[in-house]
GROMACS .gro file of C-alpha atoms in nm:
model
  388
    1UNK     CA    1   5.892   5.368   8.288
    2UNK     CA    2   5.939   5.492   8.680
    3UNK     CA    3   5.777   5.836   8.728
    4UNK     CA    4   5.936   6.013   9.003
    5UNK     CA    5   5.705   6.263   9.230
    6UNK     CA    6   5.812   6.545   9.427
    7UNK     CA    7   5.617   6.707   9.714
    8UNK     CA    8   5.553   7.088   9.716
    9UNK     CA    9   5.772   7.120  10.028
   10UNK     CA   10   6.101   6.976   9.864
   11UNK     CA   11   6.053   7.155   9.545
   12UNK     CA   12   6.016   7.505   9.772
   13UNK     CA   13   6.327   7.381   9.967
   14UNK     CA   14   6.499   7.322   9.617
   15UNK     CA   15   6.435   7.623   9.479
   16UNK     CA   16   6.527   7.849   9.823
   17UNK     CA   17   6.869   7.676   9.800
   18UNK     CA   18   6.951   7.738   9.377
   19UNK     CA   19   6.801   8.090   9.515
   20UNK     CA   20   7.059   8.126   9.775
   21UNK     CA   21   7.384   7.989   9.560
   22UNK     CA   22   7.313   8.250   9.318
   23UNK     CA   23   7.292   8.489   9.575
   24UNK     CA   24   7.616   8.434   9.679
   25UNK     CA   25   7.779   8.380   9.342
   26UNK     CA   26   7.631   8.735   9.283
   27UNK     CA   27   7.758   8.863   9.633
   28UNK     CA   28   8.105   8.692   9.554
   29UNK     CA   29   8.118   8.896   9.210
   30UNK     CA   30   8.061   9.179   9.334
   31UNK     CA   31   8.316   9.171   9.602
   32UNK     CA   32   8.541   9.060   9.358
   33UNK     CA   33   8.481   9.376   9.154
   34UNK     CA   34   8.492   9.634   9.448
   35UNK     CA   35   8.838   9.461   9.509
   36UNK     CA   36   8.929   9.509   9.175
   37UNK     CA   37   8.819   9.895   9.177
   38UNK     CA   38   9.034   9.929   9.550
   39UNK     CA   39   9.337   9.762   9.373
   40UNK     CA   40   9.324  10.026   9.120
   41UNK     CA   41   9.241  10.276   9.375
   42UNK     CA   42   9.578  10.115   9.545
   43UNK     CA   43   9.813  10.135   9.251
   44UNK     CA   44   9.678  10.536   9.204
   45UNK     CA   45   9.698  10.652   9.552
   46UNK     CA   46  10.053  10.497   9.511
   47UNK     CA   47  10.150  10.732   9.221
   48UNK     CA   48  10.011  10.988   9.415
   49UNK     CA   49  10.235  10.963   9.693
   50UNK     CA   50  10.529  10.903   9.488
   51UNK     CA   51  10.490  11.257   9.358
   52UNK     CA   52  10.348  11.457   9.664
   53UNK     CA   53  10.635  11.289   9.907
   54UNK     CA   54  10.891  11.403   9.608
   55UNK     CA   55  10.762  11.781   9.602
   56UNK     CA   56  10.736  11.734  10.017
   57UNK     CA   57  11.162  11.653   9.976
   58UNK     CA   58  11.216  11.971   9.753
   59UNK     CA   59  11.048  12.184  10.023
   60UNK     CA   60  11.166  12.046  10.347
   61UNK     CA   61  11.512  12.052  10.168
   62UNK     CA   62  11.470  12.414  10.055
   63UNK     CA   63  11.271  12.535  10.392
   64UNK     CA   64  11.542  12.416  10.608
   65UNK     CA   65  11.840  12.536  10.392
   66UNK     CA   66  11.684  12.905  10.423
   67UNK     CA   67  11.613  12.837  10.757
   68UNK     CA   68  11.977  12.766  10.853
   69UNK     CA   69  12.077  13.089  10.687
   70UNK     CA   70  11.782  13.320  10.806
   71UNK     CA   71  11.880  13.573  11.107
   72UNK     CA   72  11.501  13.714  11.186
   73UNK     CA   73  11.287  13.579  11.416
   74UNK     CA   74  10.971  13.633  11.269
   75UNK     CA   75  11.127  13.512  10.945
   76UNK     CA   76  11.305  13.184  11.086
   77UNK     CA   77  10.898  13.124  11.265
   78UNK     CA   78  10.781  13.148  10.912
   79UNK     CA   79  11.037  12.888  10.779
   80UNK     CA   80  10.972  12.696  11.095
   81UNK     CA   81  10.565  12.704  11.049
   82UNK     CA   82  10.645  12.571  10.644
   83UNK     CA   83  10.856  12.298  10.761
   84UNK     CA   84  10.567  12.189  11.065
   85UNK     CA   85  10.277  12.232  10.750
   86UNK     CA   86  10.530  11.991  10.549
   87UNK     CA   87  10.586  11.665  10.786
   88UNK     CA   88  10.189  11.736  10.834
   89UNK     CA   89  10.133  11.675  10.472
   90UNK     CA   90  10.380  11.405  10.465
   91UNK     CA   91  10.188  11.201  10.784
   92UNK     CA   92   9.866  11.297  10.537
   93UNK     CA   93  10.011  11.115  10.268
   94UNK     CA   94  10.104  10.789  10.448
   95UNK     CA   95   9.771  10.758  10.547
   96UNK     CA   96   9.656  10.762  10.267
   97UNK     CA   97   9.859  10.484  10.162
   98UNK     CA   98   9.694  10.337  10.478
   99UNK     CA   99   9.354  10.347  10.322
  100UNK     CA  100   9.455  10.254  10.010
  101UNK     CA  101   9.581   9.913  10.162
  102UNK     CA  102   9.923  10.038  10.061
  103UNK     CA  103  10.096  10.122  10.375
  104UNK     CA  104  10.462  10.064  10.325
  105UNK     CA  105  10.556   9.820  10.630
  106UNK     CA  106  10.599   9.469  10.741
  107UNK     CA  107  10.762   9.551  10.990
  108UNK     CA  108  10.624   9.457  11.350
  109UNK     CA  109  10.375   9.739  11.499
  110UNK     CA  110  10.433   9.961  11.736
  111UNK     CA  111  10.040   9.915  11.911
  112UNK     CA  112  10.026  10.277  12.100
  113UNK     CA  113  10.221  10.467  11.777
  114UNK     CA  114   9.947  10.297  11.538
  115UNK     CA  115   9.662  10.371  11.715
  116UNK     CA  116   9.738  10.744  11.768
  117UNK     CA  117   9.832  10.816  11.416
  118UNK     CA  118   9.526  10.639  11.282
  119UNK     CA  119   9.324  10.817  11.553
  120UNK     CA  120   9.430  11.147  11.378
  121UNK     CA  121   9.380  11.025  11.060
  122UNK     CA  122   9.032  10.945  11.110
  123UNK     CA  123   8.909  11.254  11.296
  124UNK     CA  124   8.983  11.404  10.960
  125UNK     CA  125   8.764  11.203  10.782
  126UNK     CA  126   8.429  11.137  11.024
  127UNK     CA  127   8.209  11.312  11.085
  128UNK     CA  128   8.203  11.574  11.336
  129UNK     CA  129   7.970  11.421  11.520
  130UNK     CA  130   8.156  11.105  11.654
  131UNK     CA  131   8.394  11.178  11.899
  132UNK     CA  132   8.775  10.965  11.922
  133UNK     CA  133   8.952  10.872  12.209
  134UNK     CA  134   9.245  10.703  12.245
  135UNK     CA  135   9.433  10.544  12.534
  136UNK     CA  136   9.726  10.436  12.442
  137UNK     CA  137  10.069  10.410  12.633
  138UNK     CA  138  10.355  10.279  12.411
  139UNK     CA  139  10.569  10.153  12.303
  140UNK     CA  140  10.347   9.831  12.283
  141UNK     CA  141  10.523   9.600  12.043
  142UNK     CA  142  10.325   9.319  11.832
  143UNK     CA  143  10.393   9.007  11.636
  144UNK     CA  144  10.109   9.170  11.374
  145UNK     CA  145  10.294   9.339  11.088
  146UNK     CA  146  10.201   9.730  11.055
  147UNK     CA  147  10.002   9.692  10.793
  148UNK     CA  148   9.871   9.421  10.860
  149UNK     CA  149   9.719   9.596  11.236
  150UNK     CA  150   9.600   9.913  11.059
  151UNK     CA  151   9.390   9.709  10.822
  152UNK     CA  152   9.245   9.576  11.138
  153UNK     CA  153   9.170   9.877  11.276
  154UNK     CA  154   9.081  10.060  11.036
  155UNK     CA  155   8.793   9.772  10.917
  156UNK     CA  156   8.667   9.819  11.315
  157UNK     CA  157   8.683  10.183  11.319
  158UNK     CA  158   8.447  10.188  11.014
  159UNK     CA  159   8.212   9.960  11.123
  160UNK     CA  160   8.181  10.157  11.443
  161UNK     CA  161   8.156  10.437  11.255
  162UNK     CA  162   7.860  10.272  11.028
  163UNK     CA  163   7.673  10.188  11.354
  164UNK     CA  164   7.704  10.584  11.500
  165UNK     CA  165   7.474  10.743  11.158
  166UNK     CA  166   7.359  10.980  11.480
  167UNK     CA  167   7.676  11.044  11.577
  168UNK     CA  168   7.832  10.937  11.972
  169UNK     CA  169   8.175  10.789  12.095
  170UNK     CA  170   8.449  10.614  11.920
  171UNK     CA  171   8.741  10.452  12.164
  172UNK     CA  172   9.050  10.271  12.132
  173UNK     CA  173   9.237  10.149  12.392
  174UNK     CA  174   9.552   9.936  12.396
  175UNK     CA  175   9.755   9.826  12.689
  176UNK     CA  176   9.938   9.497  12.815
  177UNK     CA  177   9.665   9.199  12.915
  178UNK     CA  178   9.874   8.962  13.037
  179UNK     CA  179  10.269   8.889  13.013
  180UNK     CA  180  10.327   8.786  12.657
  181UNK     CA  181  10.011   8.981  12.514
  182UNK     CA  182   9.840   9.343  12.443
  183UNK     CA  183   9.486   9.368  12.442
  184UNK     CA  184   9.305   9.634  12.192
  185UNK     CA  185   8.995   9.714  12.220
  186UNK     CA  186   8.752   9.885  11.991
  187UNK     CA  187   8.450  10.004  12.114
  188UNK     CA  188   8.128  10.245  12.042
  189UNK     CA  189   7.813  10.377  12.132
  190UNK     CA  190   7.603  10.295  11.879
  191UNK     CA  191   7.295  10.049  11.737
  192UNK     CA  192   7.453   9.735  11.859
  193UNK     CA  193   7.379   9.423  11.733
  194UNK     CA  194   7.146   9.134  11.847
  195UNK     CA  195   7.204   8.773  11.947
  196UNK     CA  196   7.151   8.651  11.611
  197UNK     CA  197   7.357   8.932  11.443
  198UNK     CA  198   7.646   8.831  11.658
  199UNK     CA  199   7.608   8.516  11.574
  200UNK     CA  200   7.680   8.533  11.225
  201UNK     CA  201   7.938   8.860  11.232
  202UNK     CA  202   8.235   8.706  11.104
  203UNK     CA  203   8.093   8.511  10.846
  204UNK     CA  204   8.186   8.614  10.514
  205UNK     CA  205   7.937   8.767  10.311
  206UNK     CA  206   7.716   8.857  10.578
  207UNK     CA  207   7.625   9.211  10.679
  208UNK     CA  208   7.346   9.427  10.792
  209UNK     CA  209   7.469   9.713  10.536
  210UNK     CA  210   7.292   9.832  10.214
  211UNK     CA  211   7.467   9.685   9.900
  212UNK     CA  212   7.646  10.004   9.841
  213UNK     CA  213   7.801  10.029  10.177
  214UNK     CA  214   7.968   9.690  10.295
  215UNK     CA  215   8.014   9.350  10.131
  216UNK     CA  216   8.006   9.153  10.456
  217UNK     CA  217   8.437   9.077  10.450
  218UNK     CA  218   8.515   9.294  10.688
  219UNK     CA  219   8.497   9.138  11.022
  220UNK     CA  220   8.554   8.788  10.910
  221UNK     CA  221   8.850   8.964  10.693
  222UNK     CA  222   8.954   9.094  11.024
  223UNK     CA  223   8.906   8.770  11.218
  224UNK     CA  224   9.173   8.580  10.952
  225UNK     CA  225   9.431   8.841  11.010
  226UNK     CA  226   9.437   8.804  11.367
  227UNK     CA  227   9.435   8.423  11.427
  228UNK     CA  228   9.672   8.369  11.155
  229UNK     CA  229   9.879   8.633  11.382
  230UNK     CA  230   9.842   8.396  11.687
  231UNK     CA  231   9.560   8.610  11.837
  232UNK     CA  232   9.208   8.588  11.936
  233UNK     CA  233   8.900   8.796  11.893
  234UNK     CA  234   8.600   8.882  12.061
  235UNK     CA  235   8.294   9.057  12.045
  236UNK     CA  236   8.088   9.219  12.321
  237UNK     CA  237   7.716   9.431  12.209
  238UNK     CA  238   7.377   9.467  12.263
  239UNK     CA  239   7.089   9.629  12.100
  240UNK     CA  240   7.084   9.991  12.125
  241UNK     CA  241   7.382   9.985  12.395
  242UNK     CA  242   7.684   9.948  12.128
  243UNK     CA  243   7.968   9.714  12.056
  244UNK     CA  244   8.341   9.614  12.203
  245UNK     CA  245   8.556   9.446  11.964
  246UNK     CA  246   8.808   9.301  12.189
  247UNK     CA  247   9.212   9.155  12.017
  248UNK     CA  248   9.440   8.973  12.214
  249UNK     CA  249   9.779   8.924  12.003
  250UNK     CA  250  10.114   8.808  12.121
  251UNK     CA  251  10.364   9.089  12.244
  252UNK     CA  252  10.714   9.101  12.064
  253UNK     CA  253  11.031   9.284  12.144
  254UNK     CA  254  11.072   9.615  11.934
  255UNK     CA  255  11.315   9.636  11.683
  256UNK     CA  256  11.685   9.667  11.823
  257UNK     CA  257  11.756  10.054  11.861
  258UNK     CA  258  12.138  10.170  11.754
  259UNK     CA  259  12.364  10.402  11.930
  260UNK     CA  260  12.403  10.704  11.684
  261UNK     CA  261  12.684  10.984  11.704
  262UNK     CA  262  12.581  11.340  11.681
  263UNK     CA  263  12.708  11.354  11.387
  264UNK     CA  264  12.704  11.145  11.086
  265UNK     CA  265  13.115  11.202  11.023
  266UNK     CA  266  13.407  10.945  11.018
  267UNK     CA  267  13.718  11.002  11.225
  268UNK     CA  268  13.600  11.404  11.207
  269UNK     CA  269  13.639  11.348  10.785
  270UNK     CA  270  13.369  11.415  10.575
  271UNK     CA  271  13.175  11.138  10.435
  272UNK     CA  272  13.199  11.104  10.034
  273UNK     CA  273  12.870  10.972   9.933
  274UNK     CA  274  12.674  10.835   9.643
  275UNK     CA  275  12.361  11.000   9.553
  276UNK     CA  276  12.142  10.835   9.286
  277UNK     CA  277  11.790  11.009   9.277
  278UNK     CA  278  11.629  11.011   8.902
  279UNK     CA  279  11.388  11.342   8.977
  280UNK     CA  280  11.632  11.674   8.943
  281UNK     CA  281  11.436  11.862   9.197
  282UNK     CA  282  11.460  11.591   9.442
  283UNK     CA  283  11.877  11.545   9.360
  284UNK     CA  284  11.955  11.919   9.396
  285UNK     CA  285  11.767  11.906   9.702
  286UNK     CA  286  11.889  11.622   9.869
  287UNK     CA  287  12.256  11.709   9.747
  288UNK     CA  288  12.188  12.084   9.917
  289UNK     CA  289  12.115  11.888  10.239
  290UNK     CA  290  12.427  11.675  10.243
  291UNK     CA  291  12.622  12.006  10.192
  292UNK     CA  292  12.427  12.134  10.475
  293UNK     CA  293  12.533  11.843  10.706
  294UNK     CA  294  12.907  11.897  10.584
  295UNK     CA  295  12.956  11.581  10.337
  296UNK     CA  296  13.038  11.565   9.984
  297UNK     CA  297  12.883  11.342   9.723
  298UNK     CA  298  12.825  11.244   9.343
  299UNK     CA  299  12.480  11.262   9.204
  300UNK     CA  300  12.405  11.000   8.994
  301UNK     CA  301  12.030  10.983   8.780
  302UNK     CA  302  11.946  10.622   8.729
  303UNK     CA  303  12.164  10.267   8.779
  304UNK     CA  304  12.367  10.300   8.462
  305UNK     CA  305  12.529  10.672   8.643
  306UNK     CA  306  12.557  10.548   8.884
  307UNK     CA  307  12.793  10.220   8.805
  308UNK     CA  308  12.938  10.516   8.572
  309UNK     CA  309  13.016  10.702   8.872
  310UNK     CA  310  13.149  10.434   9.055
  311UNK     CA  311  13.384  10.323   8.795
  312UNK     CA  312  13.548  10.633   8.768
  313UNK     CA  313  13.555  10.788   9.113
  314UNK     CA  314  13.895  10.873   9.266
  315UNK     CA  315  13.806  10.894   9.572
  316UNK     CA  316  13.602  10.523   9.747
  317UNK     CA  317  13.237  10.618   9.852
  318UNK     CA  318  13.177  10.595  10.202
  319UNK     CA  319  12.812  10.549  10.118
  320UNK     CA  320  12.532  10.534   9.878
  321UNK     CA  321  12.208  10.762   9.948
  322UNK     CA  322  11.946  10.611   9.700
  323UNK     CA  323  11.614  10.623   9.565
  324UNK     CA  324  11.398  10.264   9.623
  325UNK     CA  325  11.149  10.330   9.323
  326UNK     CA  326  11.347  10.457   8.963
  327UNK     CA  327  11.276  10.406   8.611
  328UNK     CA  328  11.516  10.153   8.448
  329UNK     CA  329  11.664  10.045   8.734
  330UNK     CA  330  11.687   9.764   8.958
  331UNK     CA  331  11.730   9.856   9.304
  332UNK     CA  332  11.910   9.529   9.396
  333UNK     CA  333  12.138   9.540   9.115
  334UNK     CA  334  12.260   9.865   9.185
  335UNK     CA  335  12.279   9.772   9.573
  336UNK     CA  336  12.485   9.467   9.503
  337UNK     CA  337  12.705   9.660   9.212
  338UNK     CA  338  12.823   9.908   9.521
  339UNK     CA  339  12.866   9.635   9.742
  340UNK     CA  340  13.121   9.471   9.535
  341UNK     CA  341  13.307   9.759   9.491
  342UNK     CA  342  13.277   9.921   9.814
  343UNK     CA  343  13.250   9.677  10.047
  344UNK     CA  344  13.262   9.868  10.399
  345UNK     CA  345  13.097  10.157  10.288
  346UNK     CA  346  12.689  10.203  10.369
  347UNK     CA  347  12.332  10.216  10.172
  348UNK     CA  348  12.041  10.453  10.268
  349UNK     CA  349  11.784  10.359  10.064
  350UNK     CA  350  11.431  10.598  10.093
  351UNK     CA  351  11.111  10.553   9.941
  352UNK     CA  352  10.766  10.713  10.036
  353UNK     CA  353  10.565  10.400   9.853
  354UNK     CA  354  10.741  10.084   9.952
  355UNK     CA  355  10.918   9.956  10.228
  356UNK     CA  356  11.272   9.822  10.266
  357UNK     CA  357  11.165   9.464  10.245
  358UNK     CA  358  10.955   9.511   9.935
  359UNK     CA  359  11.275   9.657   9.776
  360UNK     CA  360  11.588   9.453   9.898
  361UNK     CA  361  11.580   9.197  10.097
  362UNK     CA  362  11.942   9.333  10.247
  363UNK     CA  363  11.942   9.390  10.654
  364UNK     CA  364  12.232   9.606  10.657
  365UNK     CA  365  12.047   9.894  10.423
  366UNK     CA  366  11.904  10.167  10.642
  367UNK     CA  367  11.562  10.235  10.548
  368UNK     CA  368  11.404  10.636  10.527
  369UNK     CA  369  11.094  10.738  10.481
  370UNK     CA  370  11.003  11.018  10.237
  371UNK     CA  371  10.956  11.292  10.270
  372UNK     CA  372  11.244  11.322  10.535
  373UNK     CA  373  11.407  11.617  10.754
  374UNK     CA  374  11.776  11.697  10.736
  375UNK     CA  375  11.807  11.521  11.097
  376UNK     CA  376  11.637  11.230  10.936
  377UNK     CA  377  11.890  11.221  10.685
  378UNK     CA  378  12.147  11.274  10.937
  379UNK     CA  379  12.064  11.002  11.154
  380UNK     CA  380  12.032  10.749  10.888
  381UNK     CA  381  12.375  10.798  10.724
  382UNK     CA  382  12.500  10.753  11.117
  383UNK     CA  383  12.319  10.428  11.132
  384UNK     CA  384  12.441  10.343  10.771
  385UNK     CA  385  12.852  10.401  10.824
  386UNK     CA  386  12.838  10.165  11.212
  387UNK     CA  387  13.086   9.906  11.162
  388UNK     CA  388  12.871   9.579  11.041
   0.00000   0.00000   0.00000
């Protein structure tokens, strides 16, 4: 029988490498499981919004109704100071789909308009002690969907944030690099990083962090997103001096922008619209609006309504105003339903979770954003009733 030796060197060697694959089985568990707690944390901060940008509708709706009929000027400042408070709660609560890795967009990003909302976002949420700027002159159009580009930043803007525990200087800066691209760079003042740190930076699983505070998938996370966008990435630090993150992604043209009348009337006739909302508060609300504007409509509560209502009407809809996320009904159903029975007229569909392209893949609906102002609403039936 052979007997087989083995030095004390390969058996080390051996055992440091079963050492390290459990290491990173253990690592890749555990990032597993974090993404499993944000994907809950996702589908909540969803629900969330669903019902805060609902309540925001009721009182925009409301405010601006009262506003329209108020006489006093300290009164109408009032009104005006509730409506302000209201589209600031509203931007709140698209961040926070933003953090939740829900933000409702694939559309492509508007550099110098997501910067300077994220910018505000985040001075609400670091500390006092680090200090944003933001140069940004727009609009500075990129291949990069929205959400895709604040994932991006927002991963670089908390590292920077995780190097700064003393506080100092957050900047981002975004302007055109050279013709066909837009450079973004993300910089701070703080640790830095050594040659061997940069080395490794956008390797998965590897970070400098504590356990609780990174799982080492943020920059190489980062890193995916952008090549797979056609871009490149860079990074600039040293020890103690800080760190430039530097993206280079390919410049697009901006979605095409539609001439809109002043007012959202055909022919000086009122428009005869389809409203199918399923929360009450939300359909009187709306409805009150459209009156507002000068139009008249149906309400409808769910799909089955509103096919009802369709059915029946004696007069043809000009358009349909409709919610993107009911109970019991299917969004492209009812879309296609009105189609076939009023085939010139127009759909507004509004959501404050999803986007238009998560709902219907139809390029002729106009997509709103809850909550949304009476000239929001305005604007969109315009777009909606444009001869196709």
């Amino acid at each position: 029988m052979r007997r087989f030796s083995a030095s004390h060197d390969e058996v080390s060697e051996a055992l440091s490498r079963a050492l390290e694959e459990r290491a990173g089985r253990e690592k890749a568990i555990q990032a597993l499981e974090r993404q499993r707690r944000m994907d809950a944390l996702g589908r909540l901060s969803g629900g969330i919004a669903h019902d805060v940008n609902n309540a925001l509708v009721v009182v925009v709706a409301n405010t601006t109704a009262l506003l329209e009929e108020e006489t006093d000027p300290d009164q109408r400042q009032v009104l005006r100071d509730m409506l302000t408070a209201a589209r600031s709660a509203g931007e709140t609560v698209q961040q926070l789909m933003i953090f939740s890795q829900r933000a409702p967009s694939n559309a492509p990003a508007d550099t110098a308009q997501v910067v300077t909302q994220l910018a505000r976002s985040l001075r609400r949420v670091f500390p006092e002690n680090i200090h944003i700027t933001v140069t940004a002159t727009g609009p500075l159009w990129v291949t990069l969907p929205v959400a895709a580009l604040e994932r991006v930043l927002l991963n670089l803007s908390l590292n920077a944030r995780d190097a700064m525990p003393m506080g100092g200087e957050l900047s981002i800066q975004a302007h055109p690099h050279e013709p066909g691209q837009i450079a973004i760079v993300v910089g701070d003042t703080g640790l830095g990083m050594t040659e061997a740190v940069q080395k490794r930076a956008f390797e998965p699983f590897f970070t400098t962090k504590t356990e609780l505070k990174g799982t080492g998938l943020g920059l190489s996370s980062v890193q995916e997103i952008v090549v797979k966008a056609g871009g490149t990435i860079a990074l600039e630090s040293a020890l103690g001096e800080g760190t430039r993150v530097t993206l280079h992604l390919p410049q697009t043209a901006g979605p095409p922008t539609k001439d809109a009348e002043p007012t959202a009337q055909r022919d000086g006739a009122k428009i005869h619209i389809l409203l199918v909302e399923d929360e009450p508060a939300v359909r009187k609300a709306t409805g009150r609006m459209l009156e507002l504007i000068g139009h008249s409509f149906v309400a409808a509560r769910d799909e089955r309504t509103a096919m009802l209502a369709m059915d029946v009407s004696g007069v043809p809809f000009d358009l349909m105003l409709t919610d993107g996320v009911m109970p019991q009904t299917n969004t492209d159903q009812l879309i296609q339903g009105f189609r076939e029975r009023f085939p010139q007229a127009g759909v507004v569909l509004y959501s404050g979770w999803l986007s238009q392209s998560t709902i219907t893949a139809d390029e002729h609906v106009i997509f709103m954003a809850k909550p949304f102002s009476m000239t929001q609403l305005e604007d969109a039936i315009t777009q909606a009733i444009q001869p196709r």
